PDB file of C-alpha atoms in Angstrom:
ATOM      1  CA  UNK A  23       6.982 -25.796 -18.964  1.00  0.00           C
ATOM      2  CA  UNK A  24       5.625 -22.930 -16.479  1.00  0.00           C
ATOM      3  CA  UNK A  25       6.270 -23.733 -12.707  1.00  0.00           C
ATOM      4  CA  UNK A  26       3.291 -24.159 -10.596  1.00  0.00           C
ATOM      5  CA  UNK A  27       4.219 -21.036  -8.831  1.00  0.00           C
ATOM      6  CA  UNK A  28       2.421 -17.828  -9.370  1.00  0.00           C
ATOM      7  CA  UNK A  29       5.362 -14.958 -11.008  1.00  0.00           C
ATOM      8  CA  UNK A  30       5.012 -11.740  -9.584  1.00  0.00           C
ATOM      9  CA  UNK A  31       3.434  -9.943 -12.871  1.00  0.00           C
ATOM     10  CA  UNK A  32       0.491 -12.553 -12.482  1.00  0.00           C
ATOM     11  CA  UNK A  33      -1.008 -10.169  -9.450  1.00  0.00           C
ATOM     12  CA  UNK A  34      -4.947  -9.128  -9.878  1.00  0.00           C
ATOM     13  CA  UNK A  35      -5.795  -5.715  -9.621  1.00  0.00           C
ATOM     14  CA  UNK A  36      -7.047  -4.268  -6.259  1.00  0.00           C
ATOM     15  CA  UNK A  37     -10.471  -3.225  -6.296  1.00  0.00           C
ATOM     16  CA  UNK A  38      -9.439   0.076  -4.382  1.00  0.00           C
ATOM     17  CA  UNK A  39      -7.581   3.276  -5.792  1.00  0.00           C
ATOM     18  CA  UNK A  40      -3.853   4.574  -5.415  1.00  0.00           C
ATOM     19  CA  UNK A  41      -5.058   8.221  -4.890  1.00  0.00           C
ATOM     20  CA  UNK A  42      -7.054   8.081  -2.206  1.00  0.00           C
ATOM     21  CA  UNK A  43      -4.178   5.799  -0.379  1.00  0.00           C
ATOM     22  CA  UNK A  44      -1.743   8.367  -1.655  1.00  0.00           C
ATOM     23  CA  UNK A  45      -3.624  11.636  -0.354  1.00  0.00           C
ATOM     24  CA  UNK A  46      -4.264   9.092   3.198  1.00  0.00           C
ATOM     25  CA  UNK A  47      -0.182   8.335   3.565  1.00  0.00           C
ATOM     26  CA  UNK A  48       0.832  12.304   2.408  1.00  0.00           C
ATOM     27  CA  UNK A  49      -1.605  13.876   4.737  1.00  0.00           C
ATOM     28  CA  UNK A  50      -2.114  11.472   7.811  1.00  0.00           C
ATOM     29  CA  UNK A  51       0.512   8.542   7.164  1.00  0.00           C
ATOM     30  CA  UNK A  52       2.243   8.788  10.252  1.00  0.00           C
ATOM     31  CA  UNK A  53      -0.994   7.366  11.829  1.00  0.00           C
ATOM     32  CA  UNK A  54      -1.425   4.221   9.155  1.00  0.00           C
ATOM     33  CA  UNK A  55      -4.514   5.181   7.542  1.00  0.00           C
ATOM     34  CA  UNK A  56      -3.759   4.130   3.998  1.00  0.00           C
ATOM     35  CA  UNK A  57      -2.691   0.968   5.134  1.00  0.00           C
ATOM     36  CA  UNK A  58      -6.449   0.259   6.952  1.00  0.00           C
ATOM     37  CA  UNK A  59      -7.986   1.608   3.093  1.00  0.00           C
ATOM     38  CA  UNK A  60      -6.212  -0.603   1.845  1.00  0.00           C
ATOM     39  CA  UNK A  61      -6.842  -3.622   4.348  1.00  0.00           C
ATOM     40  CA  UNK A  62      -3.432  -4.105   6.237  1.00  0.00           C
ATOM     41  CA  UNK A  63      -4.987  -3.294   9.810  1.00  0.00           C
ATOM     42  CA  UNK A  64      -2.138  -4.986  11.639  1.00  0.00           C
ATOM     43  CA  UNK A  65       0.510  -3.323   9.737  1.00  0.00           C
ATOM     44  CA  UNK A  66      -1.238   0.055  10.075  1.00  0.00           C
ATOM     45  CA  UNK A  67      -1.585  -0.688  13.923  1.00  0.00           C
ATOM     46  CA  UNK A  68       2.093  -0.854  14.063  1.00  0.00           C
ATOM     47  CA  UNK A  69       2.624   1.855  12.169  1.00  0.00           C
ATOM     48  CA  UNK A  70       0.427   3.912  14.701  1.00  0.00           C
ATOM     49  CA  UNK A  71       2.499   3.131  17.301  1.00  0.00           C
ATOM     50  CA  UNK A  72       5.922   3.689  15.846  1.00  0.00           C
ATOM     51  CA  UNK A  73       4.715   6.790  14.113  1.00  0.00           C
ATOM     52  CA  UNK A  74       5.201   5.609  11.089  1.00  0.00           C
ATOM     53  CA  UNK A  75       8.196   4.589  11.882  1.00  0.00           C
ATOM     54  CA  UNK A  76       9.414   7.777  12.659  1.00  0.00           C
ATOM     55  CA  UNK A  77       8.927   8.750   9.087  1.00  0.00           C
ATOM     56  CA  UNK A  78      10.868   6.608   7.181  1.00  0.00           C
ATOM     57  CA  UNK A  79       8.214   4.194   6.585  1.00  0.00           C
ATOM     58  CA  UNK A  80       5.277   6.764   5.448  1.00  0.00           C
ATOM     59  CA  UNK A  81       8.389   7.772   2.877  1.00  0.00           C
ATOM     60  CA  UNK A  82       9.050   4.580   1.476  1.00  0.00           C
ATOM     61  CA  UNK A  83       5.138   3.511   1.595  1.00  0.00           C
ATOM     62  CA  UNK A  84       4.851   7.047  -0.833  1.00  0.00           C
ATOM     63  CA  UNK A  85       7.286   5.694  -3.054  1.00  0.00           C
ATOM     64  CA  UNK A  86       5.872   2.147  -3.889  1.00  0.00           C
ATOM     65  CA  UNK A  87       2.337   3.875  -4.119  1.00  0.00           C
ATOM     66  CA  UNK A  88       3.995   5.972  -6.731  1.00  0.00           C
ATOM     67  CA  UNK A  89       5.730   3.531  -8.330  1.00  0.00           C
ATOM     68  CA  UNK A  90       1.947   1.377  -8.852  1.00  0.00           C
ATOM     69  CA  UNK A  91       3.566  -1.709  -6.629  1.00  0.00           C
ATOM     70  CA  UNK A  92       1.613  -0.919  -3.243  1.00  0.00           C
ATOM     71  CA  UNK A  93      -0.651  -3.961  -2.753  1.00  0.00           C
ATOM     72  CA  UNK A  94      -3.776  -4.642  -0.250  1.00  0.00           C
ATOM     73  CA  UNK A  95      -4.579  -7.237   2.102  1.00  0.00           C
ATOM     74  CA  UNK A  96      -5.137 -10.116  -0.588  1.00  0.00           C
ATOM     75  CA  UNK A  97      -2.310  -8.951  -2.715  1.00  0.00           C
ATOM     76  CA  UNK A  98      -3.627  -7.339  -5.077  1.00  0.00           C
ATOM     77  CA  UNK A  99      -1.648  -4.138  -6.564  1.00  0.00           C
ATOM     78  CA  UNK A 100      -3.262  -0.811  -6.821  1.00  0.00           C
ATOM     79  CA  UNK A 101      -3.045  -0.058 -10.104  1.00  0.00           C
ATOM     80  CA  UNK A 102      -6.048   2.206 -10.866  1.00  0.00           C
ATOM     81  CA  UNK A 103      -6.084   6.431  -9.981  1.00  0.00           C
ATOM     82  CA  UNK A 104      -9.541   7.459 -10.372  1.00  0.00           C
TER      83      UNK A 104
END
């Protein structure tokens, strides 16, 4: 018997696209911008104010968007390039 519970591989598919998030955090992720395409406008706030925390957040936000397991403000994974 399943759990109630949704598992993590049971995610729906953002309606947006990884490489326009992707070319957003390489060129101007210190200021947050692929986190407002995406929909996260209080987590791209912050990250406007810490600089992106300095870095080491745009680096790790690169990876997961890489990696396919970046998701948007309803949790939804971007999952589609083009």
């Amino acid at each position: 018997m399943q759990s109630p519970r949704k598992k993590e591989n049971d995610k729906s598919v953002s309606k947006r696209k990884i490489l326009p998030a992707l070319l957003l955090c390489f060129f101007f992720g210190i200021f947050g911008t692929h986190r407002f395409y995406v929909g996260r406008v209080n987590s791209g706030i912050v990250m406007m104010l810490t600089l992106g925390g300095l870095g080491f957040w745009v680096i790790f936000d690169l990876l997961v968007l890489l990696l396919g397991r970046f998701c948007d403000n309803e949790g939804a994974v971007l999952k589609d390039w083009t």
